[in-house]
Coordinates of C-alpha atoms in Angstrom, one line a residue:
Chain A
M99 CA 98.9 27.7 168.9
S100 CA 95.5 26.8 166.5
E101 CA 94.2 30.3 166.8
L102 CA 97.1 31.5 165.0
D103 CA 97.1 28.2 162.2
H104 CA 93.4 29.9 162.4
D105 CA 94.5 33.3 161.1
M106 CA 96.4 32.1 158.5
H107 CA 94.3 30.3 156.9
I108 CA 91.5 33.5 156.9
T109 CA 93.8 35.9 155.6
E110 CA 95.6 33.5 152.6
G111 CA 92.0 32.1 151.7
E112 CA 91.1 36.6 151.7
T113 CA 94.1 37.2 149.8
Q114 CA 93.3 34.9 146.9
K115 CA 89.2 35.8 146.9
S116 CA 90.2 39.6 146.5
G117 CA 92.8 39.1 143.4
T118 CA 96.5 39.5 142.6
G119 CA 95.4 43.4 141.9
L120 CA 93.3 44.2 145.1
F121 CA 96.8 42.3 147.0
S122 CA 98.7 44.8 144.6
L123 CA 97.1 47.5 145.5
L124 CA 97.5 47.2 149.2
K125 CA 101.4 46.1 148.6
D126 CA 101.4 49.6 146.4
S127 CA 100.0 51.4 149.8
I128 CA 102.2 49.7 151.5
G129 CA 104.9 51.4 150.0
S130 CA 104.2 54.7 150.5
I131 CA 103.2 54.2 154.3
S132 CA 106.8 53.1 154.2
L133 CA 109.3 55.9 152.3
T134 CA 106.7 58.1 155.0
V135 CA 108.4 57.0 157.8
L136 CA 111.7 57.0 156.3
L137 CA 111.2 60.3 155.6
M138 CA 110.0 60.8 158.5
G139 CA 113.3 59.3 160.6
L140 CA 115.4 61.0 158.2
V141 CA 114.0 64.1 159.0
V142 CA 114.7 63.3 163.0
L143 CA 117.8 62.5 162.2
L144 CA 118.6 66.2 160.8
S145 CA 116.9 68.1 163.4
L146 CA 119.7 66.2 166.0
F147 CA 121.6 67.4 163.6
A148 CA 120.7 70.6 162.9
L149 CA 121.2 70.7 167.3
M150 CA 124.9 69.6 167.0
I151 CA 126.4 72.2 164.8
G152 CA 126.7 76.3 165.1
P153 CA 128.9 78.5 166.7
F154 CA 128.6 76.6 170.1
Q155 CA 129.0 73.2 168.8
L156 CA 127.6 69.9 170.3
S157 CA 127.9 65.9 170.9
F158 CA 124.9 63.7 169.9
V159 CA 125.5 62.5 173.8
D160 CA 125.0 66.5 174.9
V161 CA 122.3 66.8 172.3
V162 CA 120.1 63.6 173.2
Q163 CA 121.3 64.5 177.2
T164 CA 119.9 68.5 177.1
L165 CA 116.8 66.9 175.2
L166 CA 116.0 64.6 177.7
G167 CA 116.7 67.3 180.6
Q168 CA 120.1 67.0 181.6
G169 CA 122.3 69.1 179.7
S170 CA 125.3 72.0 180.6
S171 CA 123.4 75.3 181.5
A172 CA 124.8 76.4 179.1
A173 CA 123.7 73.6 176.4
E174 CA 120.2 73.9 177.0
T175 CA 120.1 77.3 176.4
V176 CA 121.5 77.0 173.2
I177 CA 119.1 74.1 172.3
F178 CA 116.0 75.2 173.9
N179 CA 116.4 78.5 172.7
I180 CA 118.5 79.6 170.2
R181 CA 118.7 76.3 167.6
L182 CA 115.5 74.8 168.5
P183 CA 112.5 77.2 168.2
R184 CA 115.0 78.2 164.2
I185 CA 115.0 73.8 163.8
F186 CA 111.2 74.6 164.4
A187 CA 110.6 77.3 161.8
A188 CA 112.9 75.9 159.1
L189 CA 110.6 72.8 159.2
M190 CA 107.5 74.7 158.9
V191 CA 108.4 76.6 156.6
G192 CA 108.8 74.2 154.6
A193 CA 106.7 71.6 155.1
A194 CA 104.4 74.7 154.3
L195 CA 105.7 76.0 151.4
A196 CA 105.8 72.0 150.2
A197 CA 102.0 71.7 150.9
A198 CA 101.1 74.6 149.6
G199 CA 102.5 74.1 145.7
A200 CA 102.1 70.5 145.8
S201 CA 98.1 72.2 146.3
Y202 CA 98.4 74.6 143.5
Q203 CA 100.4 72.4 141.2
A204 CA 96.8 69.7 141.3
L205 CA 93.9 72.7 142.1
F206 CA 96.0 75.1 138.4
R207 CA 97.4 71.1 136.7
N208 CA 100.4 72.6 135.8
P209 CA 103.3 71.2 137.3
L210 CA 105.4 75.0 136.8
V211 CA 103.1 76.1 139.4
S212 CA 104.1 77.6 142.6
P213 CA 102.7 78.7 145.9
D214 CA 103.1 82.8 144.9
I215 CA 101.2 82.5 141.7
L216 CA 97.5 83.3 142.4
G217 CA 100.3 86.8 143.7
V218 CA 100.5 85.9 147.7
S219 CA 104.3 86.3 147.8
A220 CA 104.5 89.8 146.1
G221 CA 101.7 90.6 148.2
A222 CA 102.9 89.8 152.1
G223 CA 106.1 91.1 150.3
L224 CA 104.7 94.7 149.9
G225 CA 102.8 93.9 153.0
A226 CA 106.7 93.5 155.0
V227 CA 107.9 96.5 153.6
L228 CA 105.3 98.6 153.9
G229 CA 106.0 98.0 157.8
I230 CA 109.0 98.3 157.9
F231 CA 108.8 101.7 155.5
L232 CA 106.6 102.5 158.4
S233 CA 109.7 102.2 160.8
L234 CA 106.7 99.0 162.9
P235 CA 108.0 97.0 165.8
V236 CA 108.6 93.5 164.4
F237 CA 105.1 91.6 165.5
A238 CA 103.7 94.6 162.9
I239 CA 105.9 94.0 160.0
Q240 CA 104.8 90.1 160.3
F241 CA 101.1 91.0 160.9
F242 CA 100.9 93.5 157.7
A243 CA 103.3 90.6 155.5
F244 CA 100.5 87.7 155.7
A245 CA 97.3 90.6 155.4
G246 CA 99.3 92.0 152.4
G247 CA 99.2 88.3 151.1
M248 CA 96.3 87.1 152.0
A249 CA 94.3 90.5 151.1
A250 CA 96.1 90.0 147.7
V251 CA 94.9 86.6 147.6
L252 CA 91.0 87.8 147.7
L253 CA 91.6 90.0 145.6
V254 CA 92.6 88.1 142.7
G255 CA 89.6 85.8 144.2
L256 CA 87.3 88.9 143.9
I257 CA 88.0 89.8 140.6
A258 CA 88.5 85.8 138.9
A259 CA 84.9 85.6 140.7
V260 CA 83.8 88.9 139.4
I261 CA 84.9 88.0 135.2
R262 CA 82.3 85.4 134.2
N263 CA 84.7 83.6 132.0
A264 CA 84.3 80.0 131.0
D265 CA 87.6 79.0 132.2
Q266 CA 88.6 80.1 135.8
T267 CA 91.2 78.4 136.0
L268 CA 93.0 80.2 133.1
V269 CA 91.5 84.4 134.9
L270 CA 92.8 83.0 138.4
V271 CA 97.0 82.7 137.0
L272 CA 96.8 86.2 135.2
T273 CA 94.7 87.3 138.0
G274 CA 97.7 86.6 140.2
V275 CA 100.0 87.7 137.6
V276 CA 99.0 90.9 137.6
I277 CA 98.1 91.8 141.2
G278 CA 101.4 90.4 142.0
S279 CA 103.0 92.4 138.8
L280 CA 101.1 95.9 140.3
A281 CA 102.3 94.8 144.4
G282 CA 105.5 94.6 143.4
A283 CA 106.1 97.5 141.9
A284 CA 104.0 99.4 145.0
T285 CA 107.3 97.2 147.1
S286 CA 109.8 99.5 144.8
L287 CA 108.0 102.4 145.1
L288 CA 108.8 102.2 148.3
K289 CA 112.0 100.9 148.3
V290 CA 112.5 103.7 146.8
L291 CA 111.4 106.1 149.1
A292 CA 112.8 104.6 151.6
D293 CA 116.0 105.4 153.9
P294 CA 118.9 103.4 151.9
Y295 CA 121.4 103.6 155.5
D296 CA 118.9 102.0 157.9
Q297 CA 116.0 100.9 156.1
L298 CA 116.3 99.6 152.6
P299 CA 119.4 97.4 153.7
A300 CA 116.2 95.5 155.8
I301 CA 113.7 95.6 153.3
T302 CA 116.7 94.3 151.3
F303 CA 117.1 91.1 153.7
W304 CA 113.4 90.3 154.1
L305 CA 112.7 89.7 151.0
L306 CA 114.8 87.5 149.9
G307 CA 114.2 85.7 153.3
S308 CA 115.8 84.5 156.9
L309 CA 114.9 82.8 159.9
A310 CA 118.4 84.2 161.2
S311 CA 115.7 86.2 163.2
V312 CA 112.9 84.0 165.2
T313 CA 112.2 83.4 168.4
K314 CA 110.2 81.1 170.1
S315 CA 107.3 84.5 170.1
D316 CA 107.2 85.2 166.8
L317 CA 106.7 81.3 166.5
L318 CA 103.6 80.5 168.6
P319 CA 100.8 82.8 167.0
L320 CA 101.8 82.6 163.7
L321 CA 101.6 78.5 164.9
P322 CA 97.7 78.2 164.7
L323 CA 97.7 80.0 161.3
V324 CA 99.1 77.6 159.8
I325 CA 97.8 74.3 161.0
A326 CA 94.2 75.9 160.3
G327 CA 95.1 76.2 157.0
F328 CA 97.1 72.3 157.2
V329 CA 93.6 71.1 158.5
P330 CA 91.4 71.5 154.8
L331 CA 94.8 70.7 152.7
I332 CA 94.7 67.2 154.5
L333 CA 91.5 66.4 154.7
L334 CA 90.8 67.3 151.7
R335 CA 93.5 65.5 150.0
W336 CA 91.5 63.0 147.9
R337 CA 89.3 65.2 146.5
V338 CA 91.5 67.2 145.2
N339 CA 93.1 64.2 142.7
V340 CA 89.6 64.9 141.1
L341 CA 89.6 68.7 141.1
S342 CA 93.3 68.6 138.9
L343 CA 91.2 67.0 136.1
G344 CA 89.1 70.2 134.8
D345 CA 86.6 72.8 136.2
D346 CA 83.7 70.1 133.6
E347 CA 85.1 66.1 134.6
A348 CA 85.5 67.3 138.6
R349 CA 82.4 68.4 138.1
S350 CA 80.3 65.3 136.4
L351 CA 82.3 63.8 139.3
G352 CA 79.9 64.7 141.4
V353 CA 82.0 67.4 142.5
N354 CA 81.6 70.9 143.6
V355 CA 84.3 72.2 141.8
V356 CA 83.8 76.3 142.8
F357 CA 84.0 75.2 146.8
V358 CA 86.3 73.1 147.4
R359 CA 88.7 74.7 144.7
G360 CA 87.5 77.9 147.1
L361 CA 88.4 76.3 150.9
V362 CA 91.8 74.3 149.1
I363 CA 93.7 77.6 148.0
I364 CA 92.2 79.9 151.0
A365 CA 93.5 76.8 152.9
A366 CA 96.9 77.3 151.1
T367 CA 97.0 80.8 151.1
L368 CA 96.7 80.3 154.5
V369 CA 99.6 78.4 155.1
T370 CA 101.5 80.3 152.7
A371 CA 101.1 83.8 154.0
S372 CA 101.7 82.3 157.6
V373 CA 105.1 81.4 156.7
T374 CA 106.0 84.4 154.2
A375 CA 105.0 86.5 157.4
L376 CA 107.9 84.7 159.8
A377 CA 110.8 83.6 157.5
G378 CA 109.8 86.8 154.5
V379 CA 110.2 85.0 150.5
I380 CA 111.5 82.3 149.9
G381 CA 111.4 80.8 146.2
W382 CA 111.3 77.7 144.7
V383 CA 111.1 75.1 147.2
G384 CA 107.7 74.8 146.6
L385 CA 108.1 74.8 142.6
V386 CA 110.5 71.9 143.4
I387 CA 109.7 70.0 146.4
P388 CA 106.7 69.1 145.1
H389 CA 108.6 67.4 141.9
I390 CA 110.7 64.8 144.1
A391 CA 108.1 63.7 146.4
R392 CA 105.9 62.9 142.5
M393 CA 109.0 61.9 141.1
L394 CA 108.6 59.8 144.5
V395 CA 105.4 58.1 144.8
G396 CA 103.3 59.2 141.6
P397 CA 100.4 62.8 141.9
E398 CA 98.0 61.4 143.8
F399 CA 97.6 63.5 146.4
V400 CA 96.6 61.5 149.5
K401 CA 100.9 59.9 149.1
L402 CA 101.7 63.4 147.5
L403 CA 100.6 65.3 149.8
P404 CA 102.8 63.6 153.3
V405 CA 106.1 63.1 150.9
S406 CA 105.9 66.4 149.8
V407 CA 105.4 68.1 153.6
L408 CA 108.2 65.8 155.3
I409 CA 110.7 66.3 151.5
G410 CA 110.2 70.0 152.5
A411 CA 110.6 69.8 155.9
G412 CA 113.8 68.2 155.1
Y413 CA 115.6 70.3 152.8
L414 CA 114.3 73.4 154.3
L415 CA 116.4 72.4 157.2
M416 CA 119.0 71.6 155.5
V417 CA 119.7 74.6 153.2
D418 CA 118.8 76.6 157.0
T419 CA 121.9 75.0 158.9
L420 CA 124.1 75.2 155.6
A421 CA 123.0 79.6 155.8
R422 CA 123.8 79.8 159.0
T423 CA 126.9 77.7 159.0
I424 CA 128.8 78.7 155.3
S425 CA 129.8 81.5 156.5
V426 CA 130.3 84.2 159.1
A427 CA 127.4 86.5 158.2
E428 CA 123.7 84.3 158.5
V429 CA 123.3 84.0 153.7
P430 CA 119.8 85.0 153.1
L431 CA 118.1 82.1 152.0
G432 CA 115.6 82.9 149.3
I433 CA 119.5 83.1 147.7
L434 CA 120.4 79.7 148.8
T435 CA 117.1 78.0 147.7
A436 CA 118.1 79.4 143.9
V437 CA 121.5 78.6 143.6
I438 CA 120.1 74.7 144.6
G439 CA 117.5 75.3 142.9
A440 CA 117.6 76.2 139.5
P441 CA 120.5 74.0 138.5
F442 CA 117.9 71.2 139.8
F443 CA 115.2 72.3 138.1
I444 CA 117.2 72.2 135.5
W445 CA 118.5 68.7 135.9
L446 CA 114.7 67.8 136.3
L447 CA 113.4 69.2 133.0
A448 CA 115.9 67.6 130.4
R449 CA 115.0 64.1 132.5
G450 CA 111.7 64.2 132.3
G451 CA 110.3 61.6 132.7
R452 CA 107.6 60.6 136.1
G453 CA 105.8 63.3 137.6
W454 CA 105.3 64.9 134.8
S455 CA 102.5 64.8 131.3
Chain B
M728 CA 57.5 44.0 143.9
N729 CA 60.8 45.6 144.5
A730 CA 60.7 45.9 141.2
P731 CA 58.9 48.6 140.3
G732 CA 59.8 50.9 142.4
V733 CA 63.1 50.1 141.6
I734 CA 62.4 50.6 137.8
Q735 CA 61.3 54.3 138.7
V736 CA 64.2 55.2 140.1
A737 CA 65.7 56.1 137.2
D738 CA 62.9 56.9 135.1
R739 CA 64.6 59.0 131.9
L740 CA 66.8 62.1 131.0
A741 CA 64.6 64.6 128.6
T742 CA 65.0 67.7 127.3
R743 CA 62.0 70.1 126.9
D744 CA 61.6 72.9 124.3
L745 CA 65.2 73.5 125.5
A746 CA 67.5 76.1 124.5
I747 CA 71.4 75.6 124.6
G748 CA 73.9 77.4 123.7
Y749 CA 76.8 80.4 125.8
G750 CA 76.5 83.8 127.0
K751 CA 73.1 84.9 124.9
V752 CA 73.2 83.7 121.2
A753 CA 71.1 80.5 121.2
I754 CA 73.2 77.4 119.3
G755 CA 70.4 74.9 119.3
E756 CA 66.8 75.6 119.5
N757 CA 63.7 73.7 120.2
I758 CA 65.6 70.7 121.0
N759 CA 63.5 68.2 122.5
V760 CA 65.2 64.1 122.9
S761 CA 64.6 61.6 126.0
V762 CA 66.2 58.7 126.4
R763 CA 65.8 55.9 129.0
P764 CA 67.5 53.5 131.0
G765 CA 68.0 50.5 128.5
Q766 CA 68.1 52.7 125.5
I767 CA 70.7 53.9 123.5
L768 CA 70.9 57.3 121.7
C769 CA 73.2 58.2 118.9
L770 CA 73.9 62.0 118.2
L771 CA 74.6 62.7 114.6
G772 CA 75.6 65.9 112.9
P773 CA 78.1 67.8 111.3
N774 CA 80.4 69.7 113.2
G775 CA 80.0 72.3 115.7
C776 CA 75.8 71.4 115.1
G777 CA 75.6 71.6 118.9
K778 CA 76.4 68.2 120.3
T779 CA 78.8 68.5 122.7
T780 CA 76.9 71.9 123.8
L781 CA 73.9 69.8 123.8
F782 CA 75.6 67.3 126.5
R783 CA 77.0 69.9 129.0
T784 CA 73.7 71.3 129.6
M785 CA 72.1 68.4 129.5
L786 CA 75.1 67.8 132.4
G787 CA 74.5 70.4 133.7
L788 CA 77.5 71.7 133.0
L789 CA 75.7 75.1 131.6
A790 CA 72.7 77.1 131.8
P791 CA 70.4 76.1 129.6
L792 CA 68.9 79.5 127.6
R793 CA 65.2 78.2 127.4
G794 CA 63.1 75.5 128.1
G795 CA 65.1 72.3 130.5
V796 CA 66.5 69.4 131.4
E797 CA 64.4 66.9 133.2
L798 CA 66.4 63.6 135.4
N799 CA 63.6 61.3 136.1
G800 CA 60.6 64.0 136.0
Q801 CA 63.1 66.7 138.2
P802 CA 64.2 69.8 136.5
L803 CA 68.0 68.9 137.0
K804 CA 68.5 72.4 137.8
A805 CA 66.8 71.4 141.3
L806 CA 69.6 68.7 142.0
S807 CA 73.3 69.5 143.4
R808 CA 76.0 68.5 141.4
P809 CA 76.4 65.1 143.6
E810 CA 72.6 64.5 143.0
I811 CA 73.3 64.4 138.8
A812 CA 76.7 62.7 139.1
R813 CA 75.4 59.9 141.1
Q814 CA 72.7 60.1 138.0
I815 CA 74.4 60.6 134.9
A816 CA 78.0 59.9 134.2
Y817 CA 79.7 61.4 131.6
V818 CA 83.0 60.2 129.6
P819 CA 84.6 62.7 128.0
Q820 CA 87.4 62.2 124.3
A821 CA 89.6 60.4 125.7
H822 CA 92.2 62.9 127.1
A823 CA 96.0 64.1 128.3
P824 CA 95.9 64.2 131.6
H825 CA 98.2 66.9 133.0
F826 CA 99.4 64.3 135.9
P827 CA 100.7 60.5 135.2
Y828 CA 98.1 59.2 137.6
Q829 CA 97.4 55.0 137.9
V830 CA 94.3 53.8 135.9
L831 CA 93.1 52.7 139.5
D832 CA 93.0 56.4 140.5
I833 CA 91.1 57.3 137.2
V834 CA 88.7 55.1 138.1
L835 CA 88.4 55.5 141.5
M836 CA 87.4 59.2 141.1
G837 CA 84.0 57.9 139.1
R838 CA 82.7 57.3 143.6
A839 CA 83.7 61.0 144.2
A840 CA 79.9 61.0 144.2
R841 CA 79.3 58.3 146.6
L842 CA 82.2 59.9 148.7
G843 CA 82.3 62.8 151.7
L844 CA 83.9 66.3 151.0
F845 CA 86.3 64.9 152.9
A846 CA 85.9 61.2 152.9
R847 CA 88.5 58.9 151.1
P848 CA 87.8 55.6 148.4
G849 CA 87.5 53.0 150.5
E850 CA 87.0 48.5 150.0
R851 CA 83.5 48.8 148.2
D852 CA 84.6 51.5 145.9
R853 CA 88.1 50.0 145.5
V854 CA 85.9 46.2 144.4
A855 CA 83.5 48.8 142.4
A856 CA 86.5 50.5 140.5
Y857 CA 88.0 47.2 140.0
S858 CA 85.2 45.0 139.3
A859 CA 84.6 48.2 136.4
L860 CA 87.7 47.9 134.8
K861 CA 87.4 44.1 134.8
R862 CA 83.6 44.6 133.2
L863 CA 85.6 45.7 130.2
G864 CA 88.8 43.8 130.0
I865 CA 90.7 46.0 131.4
E866 CA 91.5 45.3 134.6
Q867 CA 95.7 43.7 133.8
L868 CA 95.5 48.3 133.3
A869 CA 95.1 48.9 136.9
F870 CA 98.3 49.4 137.8
R871 CA 99.3 51.0 134.7
D872 CA 100.3 55.0 134.1
Y873 CA 97.1 56.7 132.3
S874 CA 99.4 58.2 130.6
R875 CA 101.3 56.2 129.0
L876 CA 98.6 54.6 127.3
S877 CA 96.9 54.7 123.8
G878 CA 94.5 56.8 123.4
G879 CA 91.8 53.3 122.7
Q880 CA 93.0 52.0 126.2
R881 CA 92.0 55.5 127.8
Q882 CA 88.3 55.8 126.1
L883 CA 88.0 52.3 128.4
V884 CA 89.3 53.6 130.7
L885 CA 87.3 56.3 130.9
I886 CA 84.5 54.8 129.9
A887 CA 85.3 52.5 132.8
R888 CA 85.2 55.3 135.2
A889 CA 81.8 55.9 134.4
L890 CA 80.8 52.7 135.6
A891 CA 82.3 52.7 138.6
Q892 CA 80.2 55.6 139.6
E893 CA 76.6 53.1 139.1
T894 CA 74.5 55.9 137.2
P895 CA 71.2 54.8 135.3
F896 CA 72.0 57.1 132.5
I897 CA 76.0 57.4 130.4
I898 CA 77.0 60.0 128.3
L899 CA 79.4 59.3 125.8
D900 CA 81.1 62.8 123.8
E901 CA 82.3 61.3 120.3
P902 CA 84.4 58.2 122.3
T903 CA 86.0 57.1 118.9
A904 CA 86.5 61.0 117.7
S905 CA 90.4 60.4 118.5
L906 CA 91.1 57.1 118.1
D907 CA 92.3 54.6 115.1
F908 CA 90.0 52.9 113.1
G909 CA 91.1 50.2 115.2
N910 CA 90.8 51.3 118.5
Q911 CA 87.9 52.8 116.8
A912 CA 86.3 49.5 116.3
V913 CA 87.6 48.0 120.1
V914 CA 85.5 51.3 122.3
L915 CA 82.1 50.8 120.2
G916 CA 82.0 46.7 121.2
E917 CA 82.2 47.7 124.5
I918 CA 79.8 50.0 124.4
R919 CA 77.5 47.1 122.7
K920 CA 78.9 44.5 124.8
L921 CA 77.4 46.6 128.0
F922 CA 73.8 46.7 126.5
R923 CA 73.8 43.9 125.2
N924 CA 74.7 42.4 129.2
K925 CA 71.8 44.1 130.2
D926 CA 69.5 42.6 127.6
K927 CA 70.4 39.4 128.8
R928 CA 69.5 40.2 132.0
E929 CA 66.5 41.9 131.5
V930 CA 65.1 38.5 129.9
Q931 CA 66.9 36.4 132.5
V932 CA 65.5 37.9 135.3
D933 CA 62.6 40.0 135.1
L934 CA 62.9 41.8 138.9
Q935 CA 66.0 43.2 140.3
I936 CA 66.7 45.5 137.3
D937 CA 69.7 47.8 139.4
A938 CA 71.5 51.1 137.9
S939 CA 73.9 49.3 136.4
S940 CA 72.9 47.5 134.3
A941 CA 70.4 49.2 133.1
Q942 CA 71.5 51.6 131.1
G943 CA 70.8 54.4 129.1
I944 CA 72.9 55.6 126.5
I945 CA 74.3 58.9 124.4
L946 CA 76.9 59.3 122.8
S947 CA 77.7 61.3 119.7
T948 CA 79.6 60.0 116.9
H949 CA 80.6 61.6 113.4
D950 CA 80.2 58.2 112.0
P951 CA 76.6 56.9 110.7
D952 CA 77.6 53.4 110.7
Q953 CA 77.7 53.4 114.2
A954 CA 74.1 54.0 114.9
F955 CA 73.9 51.8 112.4
L956 CA 76.1 48.4 114.4
L957 CA 75.0 49.6 117.6
G958 CA 71.5 48.9 116.1
A959 CA 71.0 52.3 118.3
D960 CA 68.0 54.7 118.1
V961 CA 69.4 58.1 116.0
A962 CA 69.2 61.9 117.2
L963 CA 69.3 63.7 113.8
M964 CA 70.6 67.2 114.5
K965 CA 71.6 70.3 112.1
D966 CA 72.1 74.0 112.9
G967 CA 71.7 73.0 116.7
A968 CA 67.7 71.7 115.4
M969 CA 66.7 68.0 115.7
V970 CA 66.0 67.4 112.6
K971 CA 64.9 63.9 113.4
A972 CA 64.8 60.8 116.1
G973 CA 63.3 57.2 115.9
P974 CA 65.3 53.8 115.0
V975 CA 68.0 54.2 112.9
A976 CA 65.8 51.9 109.7
E977 CA 64.1 55.9 109.8
T978 CA 65.9 58.5 110.6
L979 CA 69.4 57.3 109.1
T980 CA 68.1 57.7 105.1
S981 CA 69.7 58.5 101.9
E982 CA 67.7 61.8 102.0
L983 CA 67.8 62.9 105.8
L984 CA 72.1 62.0 106.3
S985 CA 72.2 64.2 102.4
H986 CA 70.1 67.1 103.6
V987 CA 72.0 66.7 107.6
Y988 CA 75.6 66.8 106.0
G989 CA 74.8 68.6 103.1
V990 CA 76.7 66.3 100.8
S991 CA 75.0 63.3 98.6
I992 CA 75.4 60.3 100.8
K993 CA 74.0 56.8 100.6
V994 CA 72.7 54.3 102.5
E995 CA 73.1 50.9 101.1
E996 CA 72.8 47.0 102.2
T997 CA 75.9 44.8 102.3
S998 CA 75.5 40.9 100.8
S999 CA 75.8 40.0 105.1
G1000 CA 71.9 42.3 105.3
R1001 CA 74.2 45.0 108.0
R1002 CA 73.6 48.6 107.0
T1003 CA 76.1 50.6 105.7
C1004 CA 76.4 54.4 104.1
S1005 CA 79.0 56.0 102.0
F1006 CA 79.8 59.3 100.2
N1007 CA 80.2 60.1 96.5
L1008 CA 82.7 62.7 96.1
Q1009 CA 81.8 65.5 94.2
E1010 CA 83.1 66.7 91.0

């Protein structure tokens, strides 16, 4: 009893000593932590819900029993072979795109930047279309998509390094636009040359993004790449704030801008190229989700990153669940994210407010 | 016994026969300025005379064309980014940020050079940031949105960030340029207070002059009166050349100011004994 009293006494004393300012800072970070926990809970609930629905309906009890290893063999097949890999893929794709988008927006000091700003999507698209055009197996198409995305950004980085302009950020963005549209032109050429009955539908479907055919064996080789991309983003998450002040200011604050920015670009490109290889080109997520996250917790990247990741994961899971349930045929994800994202973005623009400059 | 060692840590920031400019074109040549901890140097000169370029070169953001910058006797180019940032803090002109950071987050970024690549600010850094705000009397802004502050408040926040950086030298690029009259007085007053605080402490204890209490300050300004107000040393620049450097009474004379700015300028003493300068409109 006396020990408890003693503890409370110390806590009170320290609160007084540190002053109201530091105390409210503590409250602030507790707020963003509890929001993170709340979002985690929501994502878990969404995942359970997504496990329930589909052509083979399962009740909540069925799902929980099956996850605990006590379901019917039919339910086990549906959950472990079909729904769980797809749900996991949706969560991963959404998390990766949102994290890359948030990173790029901070890095390029522009809230209107999306993960494909440096040409990663266009490059991945070209790689995948080339793979389909050459009638390669699925694994090779995925590898081509990944390699294409990485190569496009590498090319952008090299060109920007050669052009020794004072404003590196601008050079990077403009070079990204150029390389992106060049890759787009090459993709269009391949579409013209492709077999219109067999290859062209596959190309079109891939370029709109889908998780319809994702299996465990597709997921496993990409998982380490996504994790490898996430690690530097997580480690550098505070320093990204400093980069968002601009090159001169960040350098005068002691940040090696070229090195840190390069690392963040490589990491964000790695996660984007990986999930694009898995799911095709999915727009809007990396643009809109960081906005929502910024409205909730502000621009400070240590708070922004986890909230973006969780909202992105939950959002893409929701969209993918819609994509596989609203009609008999699968709806491409890129169409749904655009249909949902575009009006939402216009609403954001009209609303303005926190998260904007 | 410790005092001499401490003083030697922060010796001086100086340029030696420095030529500055972008690419191969020199904007300024043969520039020699130096500032010690505890000294205020006011850089004056017309627009485009190379003040900002000089600052960028002294911060190591721009490579010198010839000559060099020396920090405590060491060439600046031999130092790493964090090493420079632990010695020289930079206060840019108050700007609208791209993202609405909280004031305390902005000030905390001043701690970057003292943190490892993957580290985040800890309790010590928060205390340093908070006391920097307190030193300027703006701790009540700590949790406000920086992007919604007035220009004067933003400028004070950026000065607080430089204080949180705990450097022996601070470079301020026209800290009053975009401010209204009242805010100019507030910002300038705080700069002078920082300087005066140091003076007082030096009188009280001549041991342990730590970096934060005896800073060398270089600031550029459009307004010669500010140099009078601060009682600063002055470096007068024109067309990239240093016209004269020294105490304010020797440098800011009617003749030199008229020469530098190319208009007729008169330095007068007011009835309260303060010096001030004014220009006559040409016919």
